[in-house]
Short mmCIF file of C-alpha atoms and ligand atoms in Angstrom, two decimals:
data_model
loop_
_atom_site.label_atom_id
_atom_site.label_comp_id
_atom_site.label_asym_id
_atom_site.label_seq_id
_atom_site.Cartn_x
_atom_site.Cartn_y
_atom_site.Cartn_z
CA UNK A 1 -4.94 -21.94 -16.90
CA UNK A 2 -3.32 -21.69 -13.30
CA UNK A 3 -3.63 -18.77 -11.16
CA UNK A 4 -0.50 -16.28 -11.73
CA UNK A 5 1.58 -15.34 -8.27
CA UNK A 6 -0.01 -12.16 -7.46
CA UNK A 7 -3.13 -12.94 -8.54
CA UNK A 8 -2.74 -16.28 -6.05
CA UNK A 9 -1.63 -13.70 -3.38
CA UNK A 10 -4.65 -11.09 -4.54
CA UNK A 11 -7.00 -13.77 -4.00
CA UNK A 12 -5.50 -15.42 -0.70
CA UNK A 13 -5.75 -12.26 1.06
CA UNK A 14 -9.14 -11.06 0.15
CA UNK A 15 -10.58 -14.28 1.13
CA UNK A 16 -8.68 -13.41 4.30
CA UNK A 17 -9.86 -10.32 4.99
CA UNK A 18 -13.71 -11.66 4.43
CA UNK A 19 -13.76 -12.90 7.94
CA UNK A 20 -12.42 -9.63 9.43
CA UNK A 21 -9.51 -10.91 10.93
CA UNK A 22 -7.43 -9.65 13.69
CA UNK A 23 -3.92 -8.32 13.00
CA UNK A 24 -2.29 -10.91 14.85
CA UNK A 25 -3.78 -13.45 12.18
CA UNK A 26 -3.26 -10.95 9.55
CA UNK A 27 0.35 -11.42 10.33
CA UNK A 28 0.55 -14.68 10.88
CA UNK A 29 -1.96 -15.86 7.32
CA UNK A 30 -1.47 -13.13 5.80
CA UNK A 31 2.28 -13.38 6.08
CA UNK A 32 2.69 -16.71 5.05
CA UNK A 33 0.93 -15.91 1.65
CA UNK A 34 3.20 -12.68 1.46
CA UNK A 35 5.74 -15.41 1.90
CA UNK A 36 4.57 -17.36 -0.80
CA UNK A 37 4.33 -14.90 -3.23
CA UNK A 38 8.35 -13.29 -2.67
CA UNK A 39 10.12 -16.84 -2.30
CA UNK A 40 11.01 -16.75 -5.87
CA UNK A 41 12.09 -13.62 -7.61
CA UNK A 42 10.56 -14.18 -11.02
CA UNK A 43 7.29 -12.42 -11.48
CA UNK A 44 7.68 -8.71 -10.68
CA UNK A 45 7.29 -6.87 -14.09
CA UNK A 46 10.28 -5.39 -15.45
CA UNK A 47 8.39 -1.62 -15.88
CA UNK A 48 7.52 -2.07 -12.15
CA UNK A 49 11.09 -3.11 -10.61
CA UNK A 50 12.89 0.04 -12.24
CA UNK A 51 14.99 2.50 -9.57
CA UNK A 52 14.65 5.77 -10.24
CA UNK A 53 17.86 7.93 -10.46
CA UNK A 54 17.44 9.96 -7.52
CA UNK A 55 14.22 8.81 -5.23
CA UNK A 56 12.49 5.29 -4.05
CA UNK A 57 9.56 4.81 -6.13
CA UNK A 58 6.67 2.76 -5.38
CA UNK A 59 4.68 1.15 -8.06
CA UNK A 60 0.86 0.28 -7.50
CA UNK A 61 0.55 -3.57 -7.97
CA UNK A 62 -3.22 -4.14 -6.82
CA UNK A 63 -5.61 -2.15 -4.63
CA UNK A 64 -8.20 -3.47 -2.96
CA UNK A 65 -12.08 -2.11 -4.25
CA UNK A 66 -13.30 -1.55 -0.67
CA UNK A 67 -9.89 -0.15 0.22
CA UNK A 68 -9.15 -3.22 2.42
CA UNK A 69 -5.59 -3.82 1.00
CA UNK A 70 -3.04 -3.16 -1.32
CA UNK A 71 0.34 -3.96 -2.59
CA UNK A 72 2.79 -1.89 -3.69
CA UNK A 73 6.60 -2.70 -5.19
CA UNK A 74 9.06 -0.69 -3.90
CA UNK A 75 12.18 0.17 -5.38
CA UNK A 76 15.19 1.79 -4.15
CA UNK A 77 18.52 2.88 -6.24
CA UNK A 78 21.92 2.49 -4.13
CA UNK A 79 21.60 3.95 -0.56
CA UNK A 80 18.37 5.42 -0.89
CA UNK A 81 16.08 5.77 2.03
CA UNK A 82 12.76 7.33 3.34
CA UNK A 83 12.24 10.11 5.94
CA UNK A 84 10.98 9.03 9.18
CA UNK A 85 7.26 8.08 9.02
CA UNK A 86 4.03 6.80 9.60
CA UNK A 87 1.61 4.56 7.71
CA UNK A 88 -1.69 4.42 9.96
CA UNK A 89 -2.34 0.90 9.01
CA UNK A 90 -0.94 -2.18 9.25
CA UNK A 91 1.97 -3.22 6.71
CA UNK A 92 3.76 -6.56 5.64
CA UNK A 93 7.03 -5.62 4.62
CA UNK A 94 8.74 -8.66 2.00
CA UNK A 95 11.87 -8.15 0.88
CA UNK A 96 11.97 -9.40 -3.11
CA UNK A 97 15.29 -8.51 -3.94
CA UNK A 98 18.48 -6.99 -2.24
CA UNK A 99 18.80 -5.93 1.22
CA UNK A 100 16.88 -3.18 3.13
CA UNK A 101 17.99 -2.07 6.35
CA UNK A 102 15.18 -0.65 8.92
CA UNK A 103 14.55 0.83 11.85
CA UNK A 104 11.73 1.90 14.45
CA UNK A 105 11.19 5.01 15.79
CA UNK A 106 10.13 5.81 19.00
CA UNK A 107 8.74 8.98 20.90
CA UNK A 108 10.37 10.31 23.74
CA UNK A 109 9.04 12.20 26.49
CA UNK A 110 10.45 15.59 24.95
CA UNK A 111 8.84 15.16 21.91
CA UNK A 112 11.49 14.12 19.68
CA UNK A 113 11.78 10.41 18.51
CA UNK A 114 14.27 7.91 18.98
CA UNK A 115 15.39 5.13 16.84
CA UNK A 116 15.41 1.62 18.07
CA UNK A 117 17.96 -0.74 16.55
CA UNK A 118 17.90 -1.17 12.94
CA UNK A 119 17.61 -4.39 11.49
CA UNK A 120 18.52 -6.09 7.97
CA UNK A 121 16.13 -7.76 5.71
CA UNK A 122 17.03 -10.15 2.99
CA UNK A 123 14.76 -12.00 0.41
CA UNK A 124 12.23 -14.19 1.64
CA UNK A 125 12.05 -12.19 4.92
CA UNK A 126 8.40 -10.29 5.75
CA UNK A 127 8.54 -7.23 8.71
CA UNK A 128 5.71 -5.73 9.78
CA UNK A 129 4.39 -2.41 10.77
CA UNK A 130 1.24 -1.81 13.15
CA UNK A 131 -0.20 1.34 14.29
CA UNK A 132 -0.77 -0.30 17.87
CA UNK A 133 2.54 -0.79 18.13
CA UNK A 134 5.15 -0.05 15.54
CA UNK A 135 4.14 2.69 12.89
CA UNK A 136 7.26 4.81 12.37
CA UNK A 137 10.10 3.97 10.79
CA UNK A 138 12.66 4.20 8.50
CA UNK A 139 13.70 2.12 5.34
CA UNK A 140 16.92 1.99 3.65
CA UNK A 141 18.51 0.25 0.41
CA UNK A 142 21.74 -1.82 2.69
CA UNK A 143 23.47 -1.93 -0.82
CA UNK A 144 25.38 0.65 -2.50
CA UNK A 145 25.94 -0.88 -5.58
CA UNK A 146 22.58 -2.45 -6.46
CA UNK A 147 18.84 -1.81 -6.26
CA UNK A 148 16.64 -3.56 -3.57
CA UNK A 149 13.16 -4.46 -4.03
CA UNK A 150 10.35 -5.12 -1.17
CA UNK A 151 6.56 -6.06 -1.60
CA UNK A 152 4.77 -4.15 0.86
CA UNK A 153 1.03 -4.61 1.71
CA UNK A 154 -0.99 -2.13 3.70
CA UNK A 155 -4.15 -2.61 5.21
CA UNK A 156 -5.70 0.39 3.15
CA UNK A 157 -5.19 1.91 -0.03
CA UNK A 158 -1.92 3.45 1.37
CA UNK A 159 -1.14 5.92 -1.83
CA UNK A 160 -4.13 7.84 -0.79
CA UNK A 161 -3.77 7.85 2.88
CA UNK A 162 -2.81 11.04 4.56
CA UNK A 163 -0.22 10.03 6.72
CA UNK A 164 3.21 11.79 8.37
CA UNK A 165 6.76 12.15 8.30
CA UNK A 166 8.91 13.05 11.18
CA UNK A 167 11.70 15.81 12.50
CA UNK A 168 13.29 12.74 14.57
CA UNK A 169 15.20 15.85 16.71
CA UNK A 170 12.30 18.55 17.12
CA UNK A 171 8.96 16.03 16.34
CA UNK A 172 7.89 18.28 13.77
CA UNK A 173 5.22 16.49 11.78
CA UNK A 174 4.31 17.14 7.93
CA UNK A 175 1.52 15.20 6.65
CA UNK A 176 1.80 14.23 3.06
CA UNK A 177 0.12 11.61 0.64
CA UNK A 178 2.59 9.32 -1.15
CA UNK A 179 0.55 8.12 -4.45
CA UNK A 180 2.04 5.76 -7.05
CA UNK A 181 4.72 6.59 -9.56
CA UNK A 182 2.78 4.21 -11.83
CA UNK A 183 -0.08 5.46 -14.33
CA UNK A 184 -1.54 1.80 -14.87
CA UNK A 185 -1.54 -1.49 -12.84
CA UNK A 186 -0.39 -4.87 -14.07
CA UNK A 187 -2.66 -7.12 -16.08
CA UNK A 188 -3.17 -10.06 -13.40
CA UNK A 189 -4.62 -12.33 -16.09
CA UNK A 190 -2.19 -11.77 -19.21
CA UNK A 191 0.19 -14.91 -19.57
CA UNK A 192 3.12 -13.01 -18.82
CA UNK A 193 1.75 -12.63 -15.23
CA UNK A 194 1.05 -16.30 -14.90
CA UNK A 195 4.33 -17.67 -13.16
CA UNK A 196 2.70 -20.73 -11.56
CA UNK A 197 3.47 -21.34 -7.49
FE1 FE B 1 7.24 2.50 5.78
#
């Protein structure tokens, strides 16, 4: 039986990340298979694409064993929107579904931070995030009558980092640790999971 999408993607990018590579080639491989896997909108389980009334949830599709990756569905109700914050790691942002609206955030001499121009992804689209030199940001659903879904990959098991979100006016940092909203992980191998490329 053929390979299912993520599992394609699950593979791709371990073999990847074998050889070490640098983050420029993470983001230019790596991407293209994150590509791959969001240019059609048919395999993201139905329990895994659901909004949640009031926050943006993010549902655990695959971690890496050796904590070298993992991939995460997140999905965002009308006009929802995360704080300002960090990741620590790189990220691979592909928008799946909708529209998401983001912006960097930059510090400022004083302290505070500053955001740069925001930007709008639609599906098929992958941004990035880098601790060298983009880490904070913020995301927002662009729609306000419909829920927008991205497939973000970290380059660690990013539910269990410690990371940090922002005052953008006094630079106030709280660290926090997102986890998954998720209590099990997709079955790569059932048939259901097996949309061919
Ligand atoms: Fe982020």
């Amino acid at each position: 039986m053929q390979d299912g999408k993520l599992l394609t993607f699950v593979k791709g990018l371990s073999t990847l990340l074998e050889t070490s590579p640098s983050e420029t080639l993470i983001f230019s491989k790596g991407k293209k298979l994150l590509e791959t896997l969001i240019e059609v909108d048919d395999w993201l389980p139905e329990e895994l694409a659901k909004p949640h009334p009031e926050y943006y949830q993010q549902y655990l599709l695959y971690a890496d064993p050796l904590d070298r990756f993992s991939i995460v569905s997140f999905v965002w109700g009308p006009n929802q929107k995360t704080p300002v914050h960090n990741h620590t790691v790189w990220g691979m942002v592909g928008q799946l579904r909708g529209q998401e609206r983001s912006a960097n955030y930059y510090r400022q001499a004083d302290g505070s931070y500053k955001a740069g121009e925001s930007f709008v992804c639609h599906p098929g689209q992958v941004a990035t995030v880098s601790p060298d030199t983009h880490d904070i940001h913020v995301v927002a659903n662009d729609l306000s009558d419909q829920t927008s879904i991205s497939i973000h990959v970290y380059g660690g098991n990013i539910g269990r980092i410690e990371r940090a979100v922002f005052d953008p006016a006094s630079g106030a940092e709280k660290l926090f640790v997102s986890g998954y909203a998720n209590p099990f992980v997709p079955n790569l191998w059932h048939p259901s999971n097996n949309k061919a490329q």
